[in-house]
CSV table of C-alpha atoms in Angstrom, one decimal:
chain,number,residue,atom,x,y,z
A,1,MET,CA,-28.7,-3.8,-34.9
A,2,THR,CA,-30.3,-5.3,-38.0
A,3,GLY,CA,-29.0,-8.9,-37.5
A,4,ALA,CA,-31.5,-11.7,-37.9
A,5,ALA,CA,-30.1,-13.8,-35.1
A,6,PRO,CA,-32.4,-14.1,-32.1
A,7,ARG,CA,-31.4,-11.8,-29.3
A,8,ARG,CA,-31.7,-12.3,-25.6
A,9,ARG,CA,-32.2,-9.6,-22.9
A,10,GLY,CA,-31.7,-6.8,-25.4
A,11,ARG,CA,-28.1,-7.7,-26.1
A,12,PRO,CA,-26.9,-6.1,-29.3
A,13,ALA,CA,-26.5,-8.7,-32.1
A,14,ARG,CA,-22.9,-9.7,-32.6
A,15,SER,CA,-20.8,-12.3,-34.2
A,16,ASP,CA,-20.5,-15.6,-32.5
A,17,ALA,CA,-17.1,-14.6,-31.1
A,18,ASP,CA,-18.8,-11.6,-29.5
A,19,THR,CA,-21.7,-13.3,-27.9
A,20,GLY,CA,-20.3,-16.8,-27.3
A,21,PRO,CA,-20.4,-18.1,-23.8
A,22,GLY,CA,-16.8,-17.1,-23.3
A,23,ALA,CA,-17.3,-13.4,-24.0
A,24,ARG,CA,-18.1,-12.5,-20.4
A,25,GLU,CA,-14.9,-14.2,-19.2
A,26,ARG,CA,-12.8,-12.7,-22.0
A,27,ILE,CA,-14.1,-9.2,-21.0
A,28,LEU,CA,-13.1,-9.8,-17.3
A,29,ASP,CA,-9.7,-11.1,-18.3
A,30,ALA,CA,-9.1,-8.1,-20.6
A,31,ALA,CA,-10.4,-5.8,-17.8
A,32,ARG,CA,-7.9,-7.2,-15.3
A,33,ASN,CA,-5.1,-6.9,-17.8
A,34,GLU,CA,-6.0,-3.3,-18.7
A,35,PHE,CA,-6.4,-2.2,-15.0
A,36,ALA,CA,-3.1,-4.0,-14.2
A,37,GLU,CA,-1.1,-2.4,-17.0
A,38,ARG,CA,-2.6,1.0,-17.2
A,39,GLY,CA,-4.0,1.7,-13.7
A,40,TYR,CA,-7.6,2.7,-13.0
A,41,ASP,CA,-7.5,6.2,-14.3
A,42,LYS,CA,-6.2,5.4,-17.8
A,43,THR,CA,-8.3,2.3,-18.4
A,44,SER,CA,-11.4,2.7,-20.5
A,45,VAL,CA,-14.4,0.5,-21.3
A,46,ARG,CA,-13.5,1.0,-25.0
A,47,GLY,CA,-9.9,-0.2,-24.3
A,48,ILE,CA,-11.2,-3.2,-22.4
A,49,ALA,CA,-13.7,-4.1,-25.3
A,50,LYS,CA,-10.9,-3.7,-27.8
A,51,ALA,CA,-8.6,-6.1,-25.8
A,52,ALA,CA,-11.4,-8.6,-25.5
A,53,GLY,CA,-12.3,-8.4,-29.1
A,54,VAL,CA,-15.9,-7.3,-28.4
A,55,ASP,CA,-18.0,-4.2,-29.0
A,56,PRO,CA,-18.0,-1.7,-26.1
A,57,ALA,CA,-21.8,-2.0,-26.0
A,58,LEU,CA,-21.4,-5.6,-24.9
A,59,VAL,CA,-19.1,-4.6,-22.0
A,60,HIS,CA,-21.8,-2.1,-20.9
A,61,HIS,CA,-24.5,-4.8,-21.4
A,62,TYR,CA,-22.7,-7.3,-19.1
A,63,PHE,CA,-21.3,-5.0,-16.5
A,64,GLY,CA,-22.5,-1.4,-16.8
A,65,THR,CA,-20.0,1.4,-16.1
A,66,LYS,CA,-16.3,1.3,-15.8
A,67,ASP,CA,-16.6,1.3,-12.0
A,68,GLU,CA,-18.8,-1.8,-12.3
A,69,VAL,CA,-16.4,-3.5,-14.7
A,70,PHE,CA,-13.7,-2.8,-12.1
A,71,GLY,CA,-15.9,-4.2,-9.4
A,72,ALA,CA,-16.6,-7.4,-11.3
A,73,ALA,CA,-12.9,-7.8,-12.3
A,74,ILE,CA,-11.6,-7.5,-8.7
A,75,GLU,CA,-14.4,-9.6,-7.3
A,76,VAL,CA,-13.3,-12.5,-9.5
A,77,THR,CA,-9.7,-11.9,-8.4
A,78,PHE,CA,-10.7,-12.5,-4.8
A,79,GLU,CA,-12.5,-15.8,-5.6
A,80,PRO,CA,-9.5,-17.8,-4.1
A,81,ALA,CA,-10.3,-15.9,-0.9
A,82,LEU,CA,-13.7,-17.5,-0.8
A,83,VAL,CA,-12.0,-20.5,0.7
A,84,LEU,CA,-11.1,-18.4,3.7
A,85,PRO,CA,-14.2,-19.1,5.8
A,86,ALA,CA,-13.6,-22.9,5.2
A,87,LEU,CA,-9.9,-22.4,6.2
A,88,LEU,CA,-11.1,-20.5,9.3
A,89,SER,CA,-13.8,-23.0,10.3
A,90,GLY,CA,-11.3,-25.8,10.3
A,91,GLY,CA,-10.6,-25.4,14.0
A,92,GLU,CA,-8.7,-22.8,15.9
A,93,GLU,CA,-5.5,-24.8,16.2
A,94,GLY,CA,-3.0,-23.7,13.6
A,95,ILE,CA,-5.4,-21.2,12.1
A,96,GLY,CA,-2.8,-18.5,12.0
A,97,GLU,CA,-0.3,-20.7,10.2
A,98,ARG,CA,-2.9,-21.9,7.7
A,99,LEU,CA,-4.0,-18.3,7.0
A,100,ALA,CA,-0.4,-17.0,6.7
A,101,ARG,CA,0.6,-19.8,4.3
A,102,PHE,CA,-2.6,-19.2,2.2
A,103,PHE,CA,-1.9,-15.5,1.8
A,104,ILE,CA,1.7,-15.9,1.0
A,105,GLY,CA,0.8,-18.6,-1.5
A,106,VAL,CA,-1.6,-16.3,-3.3
A,107,TRP,CA,1.0,-13.5,-3.4
A,108,GLU,CA,3.8,-15.9,-4.5
A,109,ASN,CA,1.8,-17.1,-7.4
A,110,PRO,CA,2.5,-14.6,-10.3
A,111,ALA,CA,-0.9,-15.3,-11.8
A,112,SER,CA,-2.7,-14.0,-8.7
A,113,ARG,CA,-0.1,-11.5,-7.7
A,114,ALA,CA,-0.4,-9.4,-10.9
A,115,PRO,CA,-4.1,-8.7,-10.5
A,116,LEU,CA,-3.8,-8.1,-6.7
A,117,LEU,CA,-1.0,-5.6,-7.4
A,118,ALA,CA,-3.2,-3.9,-10.0
A,119,ILE,CA,-6.0,-3.6,-7.5
A,120,LEU,CA,-3.7,-2.3,-4.8
A,121,ARG,CA,-2.2,0.3,-7.1
A,122,SER,CA,-5.6,1.4,-8.3
A,123,ALA,CA,-7.1,1.6,-4.9
A,124,VAL,CA,-4.1,3.5,-3.4
A,125,THR,CA,-4.1,6.2,-6.0
A,126,ASN,CA,-7.9,6.5,-6.9
A,127,GLU,CA,-10.7,7.1,-4.5
A,128,THR,CA,-13.3,5.5,-6.9
A,129,ALA,CA,-11.2,2.4,-7.1
A,130,ALA,CA,-10.8,2.4,-3.3
A,131,ALA,CA,-14.5,2.6,-2.8
A,132,MET,CA,-15.0,-0.2,-5.3
A,133,LEU,CA,-12.6,-2.4,-3.4
A,134,ARG,CA,-14.3,-1.5,-0.1
A,135,LYS,CA,-17.8,-2.2,-1.5
A,136,PHE,CA,-17.2,-5.2,-3.7
A,137,VAL,CA,-14.5,-7.1,-1.7
A,138,LEU,CA,-13.5,-5.9,1.8
A,139,ARG,CA,-17.0,-5.7,3.3
A,140,ARG,CA,-18.2,-9.1,2.0
A,141,LEU,CA,-15.0,-10.9,2.5
A,142,LEU,CA,-14.3,-9.5,6.0
A,143,GLU,CA,-17.9,-10.2,7.1
A,144,ARG,CA,-17.6,-13.8,6.0
A,145,ILE,CA,-14.4,-14.1,7.9
A,146,ALA,CA,-15.8,-12.3,11.0
A,147,VAL,CA,-18.8,-14.7,11.5
A,148,GLU,CA,-16.3,-17.6,11.8
A,149,LEU,CA,-14.4,-15.9,14.6
A,150,ASP,CA,-15.0,-16.2,18.3
A,151,VAL,CA,-13.3,-13.0,19.4
A,152,PRO,CA,-14.5,-9.5,20.4
A,153,ASP,CA,-14.6,-7.1,17.5
A,154,PRO,CA,-14.1,-9.9,14.9
A,155,THR,CA,-14.2,-7.6,11.9
A,156,LEU,CA,-11.6,-5.3,13.4
A,157,ARG,CA,-9.5,-8.4,14.2
A,158,ALA,CA,-9.9,-9.7,10.6
A,159,GLU,CA,-8.9,-6.3,9.3
A,160,LEU,CA,-5.8,-6.1,11.5
A,161,ALA,CA,-4.8,-9.6,10.2
A,162,ALA,CA,-5.5,-8.5,6.6
A,163,SER,CA,-3.5,-5.3,7.2
A,164,HIS,CA,-0.4,-7.2,8.2
A,165,MET,CA,-0.6,-9.4,5.1
A,166,ILE,CA,-1.1,-6.4,2.8
A,167,GLY,CA,1.8,-4.6,4.4
A,168,ILE,CA,4.0,-7.6,3.9
A,169,ALA,CA,2.9,-7.8,0.2
A,170,ILE,CA,3.9,-4.1,-0.2
A,171,LEU,CA,7.3,-4.4,1.4
A,172,ARG,CA,8.1,-7.8,-0.3
A,173,TYR,CA,6.6,-7.5,-3.8
A,174,VAL,CA,6.3,-3.7,-4.4
A,175,LEU,CA,9.1,-2.0,-2.5
A,176,LYS,CA,11.3,-5.1,-2.6
A,177,ALA,CA,12.8,-4.2,0.7
A,178,GLU,CA,15.6,-6.6,1.7
A,179,PRO,CA,15.8,-9.1,3.4
A,180,LEU,CA,12.0,-9.4,3.4
A,181,ALA,CA,11.9,-9.5,-0.5
A,182,SER,CA,14.2,-12.6,-0.6
A,183,VAL,CA,13.6,-14.5,2.6
A,184,ASP,CA,12.0,-17.9,2.4
A,185,THR,CA,8.2,-17.9,2.6
A,186,GLU,CA,8.3,-20.4,5.4
A,187,GLU,CA,10.3,-18.0,7.5
A,188,ILE,CA,7.7,-15.3,7.1
A,189,VAL,CA,4.9,-17.9,7.9
A,190,ARG,CA,6.9,-18.9,11.0
A,191,ILE,CA,7.1,-15.3,12.4
A,192,VAL,CA,3.7,-14.0,11.3
A,193,ALA,CA,1.5,-17.1,12.1
A,194,PRO,CA,1.4,-16.5,15.9
A,195,THR,CA,0.3,-12.9,15.2
A,196,LEU,CA,-2.6,-14.0,13.1
A,197,GLN,CA,-3.4,-16.7,15.6
A,198,ARG,CA,-3.6,-14.2,18.4
A,199,TYR,CA,-5.7,-11.7,16.4
A,200,LEU,CA,-8.2,-14.4,15.2
A,201,THR,CA,-8.4,-16.5,18.4
A,202,GLU,CA,-7.3,-14.1,21.1
A,203,ALA,CA,-4.9,-16.9,22.2
A,204,GLY,CA,-1.5,-15.6,23.4
A,205,PRO,CA,-0.6,-12.6,25.4
A,206,VAL,CA,-2.8,-9.5,25.4
B,1,MET,CA,24.4,35.1,-14.8
B,2,THR,CA,25.5,38.7,-14.8
B,3,GLY,CA,24.5,39.7,-11.2
B,4,ALA,CA,27.2,41.5,-9.2
B,5,ALA,CA,26.3,39.7,-5.9
B,6,PRO,CA,28.9,37.4,-4.6
B,7,ARG,CA,28.2,33.8,-5.5
B,8,ARG,CA,28.8,30.7,-3.5
B,9,ARG,CA,29.4,27.2,-5.0
B,10,GLY,CA,28.5,28.2,-8.5
B,11,ARG,CA,24.9,29.0,-7.6
B,12,PRO,CA,23.2,31.1,-10.2
B,13,ALA,CA,22.7,34.7,-9.0
B,14,ARG,CA,19.1,35.3,-7.9
B,15,SER,CA,17.0,37.8,-6.0
B,16,ASP,CA,17.2,37.6,-2.3
B,17,ALA,CA,13.9,35.6,-2.2
B,18,ASP,CA,15.6,33.0,-4.4
B,19,THR,CA,18.8,32.6,-2.6
B,20,GLY,CA,17.8,33.4,1.0
B,21,PRO,CA,18.5,30.8,3.6
B,22,GLY,CA,14.9,29.7,3.4
B,23,ALA,CA,15.0,28.8,-0.3
B,24,ARG,CA,16.2,25.2,0.3
B,25,GLU,CA,13.3,24.6,2.8
B,26,ARG,CA,10.8,26.3,0.5
B,27,ILE,CA,11.9,24.0,-2.4
B,28,LEU,CA,11.5,20.9,-0.2
B,29,ASP,CA,8.1,22.0,1.0
B,30,ALA,CA,7.0,22.7,-2.6
B,31,ALA,CA,8.3,19.3,-3.6
B,32,ARG,CA,6.4,17.5,-0.9
B,33,ASN,CA,3.2,19.3,-1.9
B,34,GLU,CA,3.7,18.7,-5.6
B,35,PHE,CA,4.5,15.0,-5.2
B,36,ALA,CA,1.5,14.6,-2.8
B,37,GLU,CA,-0.9,16.4,-5.2
B,38,ARG,CA,0.2,15.2,-8.5
B,39,GLY,CA,2.0,11.9,-7.8
B,40,TYR,CA,5.5,11.1,-8.8
B,41,ASP,CA,5.0,10.7,-12.6
B,42,LYS,CA,3.3,14.1,-13.1
B,43,THR,CA,5.6,16.2,-10.9
B,44,SER,CA,8.4,18.1,-12.6
B,45,VAL,CA,11.4,20.1,-11.4
B,46,ARG,CA,9.9,23.1,-13.2
B,47,GLY,CA,6.6,22.7,-11.3
B,48,ILE,CA,8.4,22.4,-8.0
B,49,ALA,CA,10.5,25.5,-8.8
B,50,LYS,CA,7.4,27.5,-9.7
B,51,ALA,CA,5.5,26.5,-6.5
B,52,ALA,CA,8.6,27.5,-4.5
B,53,GLY,CA,9.0,30.8,-6.3
B,54,VAL,CA,12.5,30.0,-7.5
B,55,ASP,CA,14.3,29.3,-10.8
B,56,PRO,CA,14.5,25.6,-11.8
B,57,ALA,CA,18.2,26.0,-11.9
B,58,LEU,CA,18.2,26.5,-8.2
B,59,VAL,CA,16.3,23.3,-7.6
B,60,HIS,CA,19.0,21.5,-9.8
B,61,HIS,CA,21.7,23.3,-7.9
B,62,TYR,CA,20.5,22.2,-4.5
B,63,PHE,CA,19.2,18.7,-5.2
B,64,GLY,CA,20.0,17.6,-8.8
B,65,THR,CA,17.5,15.5,-10.7
B,66,LYS,CA,13.9,15.0,-10.0
B,67,ASP,CA,14.7,11.6,-8.4
B,68,GLU,CA,17.1,13.3,-6.1
B,69,VAL,CA,14.5,16.0,-5.2
B,70,PHE,CA,12.1,13.2,-4.4
B,71,GLY,CA,14.8,11.5,-2.2
B,72,ALA,CA,15.5,14.7,-0.3
B,73,ALA,CA,11.8,15.4,0.1
B,74,ILE,CA,11.0,12.0,1.6
B,75,GLU,CA,14.0,11.9,3.7
B,76,VAL,CA,12.9,15.0,5.5
B,77,THR,CA,9.5,13.5,5.9
B,78,PHE,CA,11.0,10.6,7.8
B,79,GLU,CA,12.9,12.9,10.2
B,80,PRO,CA,10.4,12.1,13.0
B,81,ALA,CA,11.4,8.5,12.5
B,82,LEU,CA,14.9,9.4,13.6
B,83,VAL,CA,13.7,9.3,17.1
B,84,LEU,CA,13.0,5.6,16.6
B,85,PRO,CA,16.4,4.4,17.7
B,86,ALA,CA,16.0,6.4,20.9
B,87,LEU,CA,12.5,5.0,21.4
B,88,LEU,CA,13.9,1.5,20.9
B,89,SER,CA,16.9,1.9,23.1
B,90,GLY,CA,14.6,2.9,26.0
B,91,GLY,CA,14.5,-0.7,27.3
B,92,GLU,CA,12.6,-3.7,26.1
B,93,GLU,CA,9.7,-3.3,28.4
B,94,GLY,CA,6.8,-1.6,26.6
B,95,ILE,CA,8.8,-1.2,23.4
B,96,GLY,CA,5.9,-2.6,21.3
B,97,GLU,CA,3.4,-0.2,22.8
B,98,ARG,CA,5.7,2.9,22.5
B,99,LEU,CA,6.4,2.0,18.8
B,100,ALA,CA,2.7,1.4,18.0
B,101,ARG,CA,1.7,4.7,19.6
B,102,PHE,CA,4.5,6.6,17.8
B,103,PHE,CA,3.5,5.2,14.4
B,104,ILE,CA,-0.2,5.8,14.9
B,105,GLY,CA,0.5,9.3,16.2
B,106,VAL,CA,2.5,10.2,13.0
B,107,TRP,CA,-0.3,8.9,10.8
B,108,GLU,CA,-3.0,10.6,12.9
B,109,ASN,CA,-1.3,14.0,12.4
B,110,PRO,CA,-2.6,15.4,9.1
B,111,ALA,CA,0.6,17.3,8.6
B,112,SER,CA,2.7,14.2,8.6
B,113,ARG,CA,0.0,11.9,7.1
B,114,ALA,CA,-0.2,13.9,3.8
B,115,PRO,CA,3.4,13.5,2.8
B,116,LEU,CA,3.5,9.9,3.9
B,117,LEU,CA,0.5,9.1,1.8
B,118,ALA,CA,2.1,10.9,-1.1
B,119,ILE,CA,5.3,8.8,-0.8
B,120,LEU,CA,3.2,5.6,-0.4
B,121,ARG,CA,1.2,6.4,-3.6
B,122,SER,CA,4.3,7.3,-5.6
B,123,ALA,CA,6.2,4.2,-4.5
B,124,VAL,CA,3.4,1.8,-5.1
B,125,THR,CA,2.8,3.0,-8.6
B,126,ASN,CA,6.3,4.0,-9.8
B,127,GLU,CA,9.4,1.8,-9.7
B,128,THR,CA,11.7,4.8,-9.6
B,129,ALA,CA,9.9,6.2,-6.6
B,130,ALA,CA,10.0,2.8,-5.0
B,131,ALA,CA,13.7,2.6,-5.5
B,132,MET,CA,14.2,6.0,-4.0
B,133,LEU,CA,12.2,5.1,-0.9
B,134,ARG,CA,14.3,1.9,-0.6
B,135,LYS,CA,17.5,3.7,-1.0
B,136,PHE,CA,16.9,7.0,0.9
B,137,VAL,CA,14.7,5.7,3.7
B,138,LEU,CA,14.1,2.1,4.2
B,139,ARG,CA,17.6,1.0,4.2
B,140,ARG,CA,19.0,3.7,6.5
B,141,LEU,CA,16.0,3.6,8.8
B,142,LEU,CA,15.7,-0.1,9.2
B,143,GLU,CA,19.5,-0.5,9.7
B,144,ARG,CA,19.4,2.1,12.5
B,145,ILE,CA,16.5,0.3,14.1
B,146,ALA,CA,18.1,-3.2,13.6
B,147,VAL,CA,21.3,-2.3,15.5
B,148,GLU,CA,19.2,-1.6,18.6
B,149,LEU,CA,17.5,-5.0,18.5
B,150,ASP,CA,18.7,-8.2,20.3
B,151,VAL,CA,16.8,-10.7,18.1
B,152,PRO,CA,17.8,-13.0,15.3
B,153,ASP,CA,17.4,-11.4,11.8
B,154,PRO,CA,16.8,-7.9,13.3
B,155,THR,CA,16.3,-6.2,9.9
B,156,LEU,CA,13.7,-8.8,8.9
B,157,ARG,CA,12.0,-8.3,12.3
B,158,ALA,CA,12.0,-4.5,11.9
B,159,GLU,CA,10.5,-4.9,8.4
B,160,LEU,CA,7.8,-7.2,9.6
B,161,ALA,CA,6.9,-4.6,12.3
B,162,ALA,CA,6.9,-1.8,9.7
B,163,SER,CA,4.8,-3.9,7.3
B,164,HIS,CA,2.1,-4.2,9.8
B,165,MET,CA,2.0,-0.4,10.5
B,166,ILE,CA,2.0,0.3,6.7
B,167,GLY,CA,-0.8,-2.1,6.2
B,168,ILE,CA,-2.8,-0.5,9.0
B,169,ALA,CA,-2.2,2.9,7.5
B,170,ILE,CA,-3.5,1.6,4.1
B,171,LEU,CA,-6.7,0.1,5.5
B,172,ARG,CA,-7.4,2.9,7.9
B,173,TYR,CA,-6.4,6.0,5.9
B,174,VAL,CA,-6.5,5.0,2.2
B,175,LEU,CA,-9.1,2.4,1.9
B,176,LYS,CA,-11.0,3.6,4.9
B,177,ALA,CA,-12.2,0.1,5.8
B,178,GLU,CA,-14.6,0.1,8.7
B,179,PRO,CA,-14.4,-0.4,11.6
B,180,LEU,CA,-10.6,0.1,11.5
B,181,ALA,CA,-11.1,3.5,9.9
B,182,SER,CA,-13.0,4.8,12.9
B,183,VAL,CA,-11.8,2.8,15.9
B,184,ASP,CA,-10.0,4.7,18.6
B,185,THR,CA,-6.3,4.7,18.2
B,186,GLU,CA,-5.7,3.3,21.7
B,187,GLU,CA,-7.7,0.2,20.7
B,188,ILE,CA,-5.3,-0.3,17.8
B,189,VAL,CA,-2.3,0.2,20.0
B,190,ARG,CA,-3.7,-2.3,22.5
B,191,ILE,CA,-4.1,-5.0,19.9
B,192,VAL,CA,-1.0,-4.4,17.9
B,193,ALA,CA,1.6,-3.6,20.6
B,194,PRO,CA,2.1,-7.2,21.6
B,195,THR,CA,2.8,-8.1,18.0
B,196,LEU,CA,5.5,-5.5,17.7
B,197,GLN,CA,6.8,-6.4,21.2
B,198,ARG,CA,7.3,-10.0,20.0
B,199,TYR,CA,8.9,-9.1,16.7
B,200,LEU,CA,11.3,-6.7,18.2
B,201,THR,CA,12.2,-8.6,21.4
B,202,GLU,CA,11.2,-12.2,20.6
B,203,ALA,CA,9.2,-12.2,23.9
B,204,GLY,CA,5.9,-14.1,23.7
B,205,PRO,CA,5.0,-17.2,21.9
B,206,VAL,CA,6.9,-18.4,18.9
């Protein structure tokens, strides 16, 4: 704390590597890796800082507590999902198919699947992580989706659609239940799309 | 090993409490509790034996390794699901509704929900537990269901139906996402039943 470099917003003085503009992203990357590999309970701010090559104080400075690091890490993971409202507002026709293909695409991509699995594993086994997921992602995301829908109980409908995709992810990528684990993604889209279409537009049999 | 009591099948001589006809059930009960409370990784045969009030050797005698105890414990948990083929063979009409109501009923009952959550948590975080679930439950159960169905790819259809119910269980009982966590079960059945109906009978829009 005796460095001569100018400090901003009370941040501890660090080397350039520490405080460079990439430090925040490096910490988030490290956090996602740590949560993914160790799970929520065994991940520490100290471990994240070490993996990111920064001082733990910088992690606290940027994000606060471990809970808050987790929140920020998973929020970034769900950034692809920010396209969902645009996907939904693109007209009712084919909405179920677009949504099914988007979700399967995110899960098929190993780069996005790994952090999603980490979040799922953390949230299913740790109530704090579950609360973080609820607070930082589910509420905001589902509300954004719900405002685009013209159905009764739009948030419930969005949750039921999400529940189906989460369940498919668990059986296909975690439990690896056959034939679902090996079937072509387009076959899943073909069967599931009408379900999502009905949930999100109320078209189809009730 | 010096007891004078007659032994069967090489079982170590124990007190009556150990070897009584209830010992096997007590071990399974204890195993389900231990796996539920501690998760798969932290549960040991020794801990199960202690909770059941028997010698660890008796646990090994009845079930073998920890993996095999887990397999037996979860298999019993899914016994209610053995009614599924009967449920399915009761005619196509209303099959989706019967199935949705059955699943929700099993999850709404705290006595069956706790062990199911334990299995889910173990399988999502531990590959051995996932393999056990696949081997001891999913394959047998899904195959029994599939033979009752008159649709193309019956096992895939059964898995997609199961995936939806598992996803609902995660959002409602684990993540406690609102409004799904609080909505009346009949509302869930009403929305989900047509989906299961279509998956299992191919009736409805494709």
